Amino acid sequence: MCGIVGYTGRKQAAPILLEGLTKLEYRGYDSAGVAVSDVLGKIVIAKAQGKLEVLKEKIDGGKAIQGKCGIGHTRWATHGVPNETNAHPHCNDDSTIVAVHNGIIENYAELKAKLQRRGYQFYSETDTEVATKLVDYYYKKYGEPLKAISEFALRVRGSYALAVMFSDYKGEIFAIRKDSPMVIGTSGGDCFLASDVPALLKYTKHVYYIENLQIAHLFDGQAQFFNLDREPVGVPLTEVTWDAEAAEKDGYEHYMLKEIHEQPRVVRDTVGYLLHDGNIDFSELMLTDEALAGFKSIVVVGCGSAYHAGVVMQYVIEDLARIPVRVELASEFRYRTLNLRGDELVIAISQSGETADTIAALREAKAQGLKTLAVVNVVGSTIAREADYVFYTKAGPEISVATTKAYSAQLIAGYLIAIKLAEVRGAVSSEYAKALKAELLLLPEKIESILAEQASVQQFAFHTMDKKDAFFIGRGIDYAVSMEGSLKLKEISYIHSEAYAAGELKHGAISLVENGTLVFGVLTQEGLIAKTVSNLLETKSRNARLAVVAFEDIELPQVCEKVFSVPRTDSHFAASLSVIPLQLYSYYLSVSKGNNVDKPRNLAKSVTVE
Ligand code: F6R
C-alpha cells in the first residue's frame, strides 16, 4: 500500500526522499511523487506513473529539484486510476499547500461537494486532493497550520497518515495520523517521517510512533507533538532493534529468497524470546498464568497468511490444551453477529500490525469487553499498541510482499501459546511438555537441512512452469499448510491454485482435475496420511501429476512424480517444516516465469484499507 516519506534538515531533500521511497517499494505502488520547497519556500512537485525509476530519471535522481525540506509518496490506487494526475503529492490552487496521504477518506465525496460549493475546483479523482483542499480551506480561515490540521481531523472520517508543507512555513512539515501508521525520527539536525521504519533506518534507530489524532511538527532538527486542541503532548522515544542491513538483500537475488533463508534464525529467535531454561515465560507479555488459565475459549483472527498461521494455531491449541478455538477471517469477524463470551481470549495475528481488517476485528473484540493478545512483528504498530498483551514475533523487517519468515514466526508463537496453555490447564504431562519444548529447539536445524535441498525444488519448479492449475491437499495441520502453499503459489507465480481439505475434494472440486493438473499432497499427520494418499490416488486416476511433501520416513506410493522430504518432528510442529519446500517452489516458479517476485502485481505488503 502507499508509502509516505518526509525530510527536513541540512541536506538536499529530494535524494533522501527518493531513497526512503525505495525502501518502501515493497509495500506495493503504481505511481510516485515528491514535493520539495526551495530556499524561498516555493514548493516544486514532481510525479510519475509507474516505477520509482521513472520518477528518479525525471528529476535526475533528485538533483533537478533543489531544497532541504520535502515530502514524498508511493501511491497504490484506491480513488481513481493510477496515473500522474492522481499521483501524490497533491496541492491547493497555487501550490502553497502540498500534501501526501495514506489511507482512505471515507466521506471525501461529501467534503468535496462542500468545498465545490465554496468555489474549489478539483483536478484529480483522489480523496487526497480533497484532504489537501480541506486543509487549505481551514488554513485560509484560521491562518495557522496546527489549527487547519486539527479542523481537518474533526471533519474527516476514515484513515489517514497525512504530511503537509505550507510555503509560509519554510523548512517545516506538519503531519497527523489516524489508523494509518506513521513514524518520526530525528538525528543531528535532521528530521524524518515515514509510513514504515525501513525508510528511516539508515538515519536513526530512535523513533516516535505518534498516536491516533496526534499532530507532529517537524522543524529545525526537532519534532514536537500536539493533540487536537493544539496542546503539546509527550510521545515516547522508541528504539528500533532492527538494523539497516536486516532490510537489505544481502547478496540474494530477491528479498523473498533471503527471507526464506532467514527462517532458521527467525524460528530460533522467536522460540528463544519466551523459552528460557525449559520454561515458557509469558511475563514479557504481561500475561499471568492465572489470567491464561481463566480463558474458556479462544478466537483467532487474521488475514491471508496470518489467518493460515491461525488455522495451524487452532489445531495445535485444541489438541494440546484441550480448549475450544475458532479461527476467523478478520474481514468477516468485524461484521458478524459474534455472540462472544466474556471469558474468551481474542488472538489477533499480523505481521505488519497495520492491517485494517485485523485492527477493526481487534477493536470490535475490545469493544465487547474481551481480552486481546496480539501476535505482531512490527514493534509499535497499531495492533501492538492497542492489544492488551503483545507477543512480538522475531522475524525482523519483512520486505518481500509474499510473507515467509513472518508466517514461520507466527507458527512458533502459536506453538508457544499452545504449550503454555496446556501447561497452565494441566492438559499435558510435564514429560510431554518438556519433550515438546526440546523439539522446538531442534526446528531451526531441521529447516536448514530442508533449505540445503533447494536445488531439487528449483528443478521441479522449472519443469512445471507451464502449469495453469494446481491443487494443494491435506488433512488437519497438513490442510492448514496447504492453504499457505496454495496462497504463495497464486500470489507470486499467478498460477491458479486451490487448497482443499483432502476429504472435501471429491465433493466438487475434483471435477476440475484433468490430464496434467498438478496436485500437491502434504503428508505429515499420523493417522491421516493413508487417507490423504487415497485422495491423491483418486486424482492420479484422473491423470493428475502428483508431488508430495512428507516426513522422510513415510512410505509413499510409486506414482508420486516428486517427493519433498522433510525431517520428522512432533506432528504439532510439522507446518514449520512442510511449508519450506512449498515456499521455495512458489519462489522458483515465479523466478522461472520472470515475474516480479518481491512485488507481485496488484498486491501490497501492508493492507491498510478494508
Ligand atoms: C501473503 C501475505 C498476506 C498477509 C496479509 C496479512 O503472502 O503476505 O496474505 O499475510 O495481508 O498481513 P499482516 O500479517 O501484515 O496483517
XYZ file of C-alpha atoms and ligand atoms in Angstrom, residues 303-306 349-353 355 358 401-403 410 484 487-488 491 605 607, ligand 1:
37
model
C -5.938 -12.087 7.134
C -4.179 -14.037 4.397
C -1.131 -15.912 5.642
C -1.676 -14.651 9.179
C -2.193 -12.231 14.219
C -0.493 -9.721 11.941
C 3.000 -9.229 10.562
C 2.610 -5.509 9.932
C 0.293 -4.756 12.824
C -3.857 -4.491 8.509
C -7.388 -7.056 11.735
C 5.293 -8.796 -0.286
C 4.710 -12.548 -0.007
C 5.314 -13.404 3.603
C 3.672 -16.763 13.748
C -0.462 -21.339 2.776
C -1.646 -18.800 -1.499
C 2.112 -18.472 -2.033
C 0.274 -14.609 -5.367
C 2.683 -5.519 1.729
C -3.163 -3.690 3.552
C 0.591 -13.350 1.841
C 0.560 -12.146 2.624
C -0.754 -11.610 3.056
C -0.677 -11.158 4.519
C -1.984 -10.454 4.921
C -1.972 -10.034 6.364
O 1.890 -13.685 1.484
O 1.570 -11.570 2.921
O -1.766 -12.544 2.876
O -0.435 -12.275 5.318
O -2.165 -9.329 4.105
O -0.956 -9.124 6.622
P -0.459 -8.844 8.091
O 0.163 -10.087 8.603
O 0.525 -7.715 7.956
O -1.667 -8.472 8.891
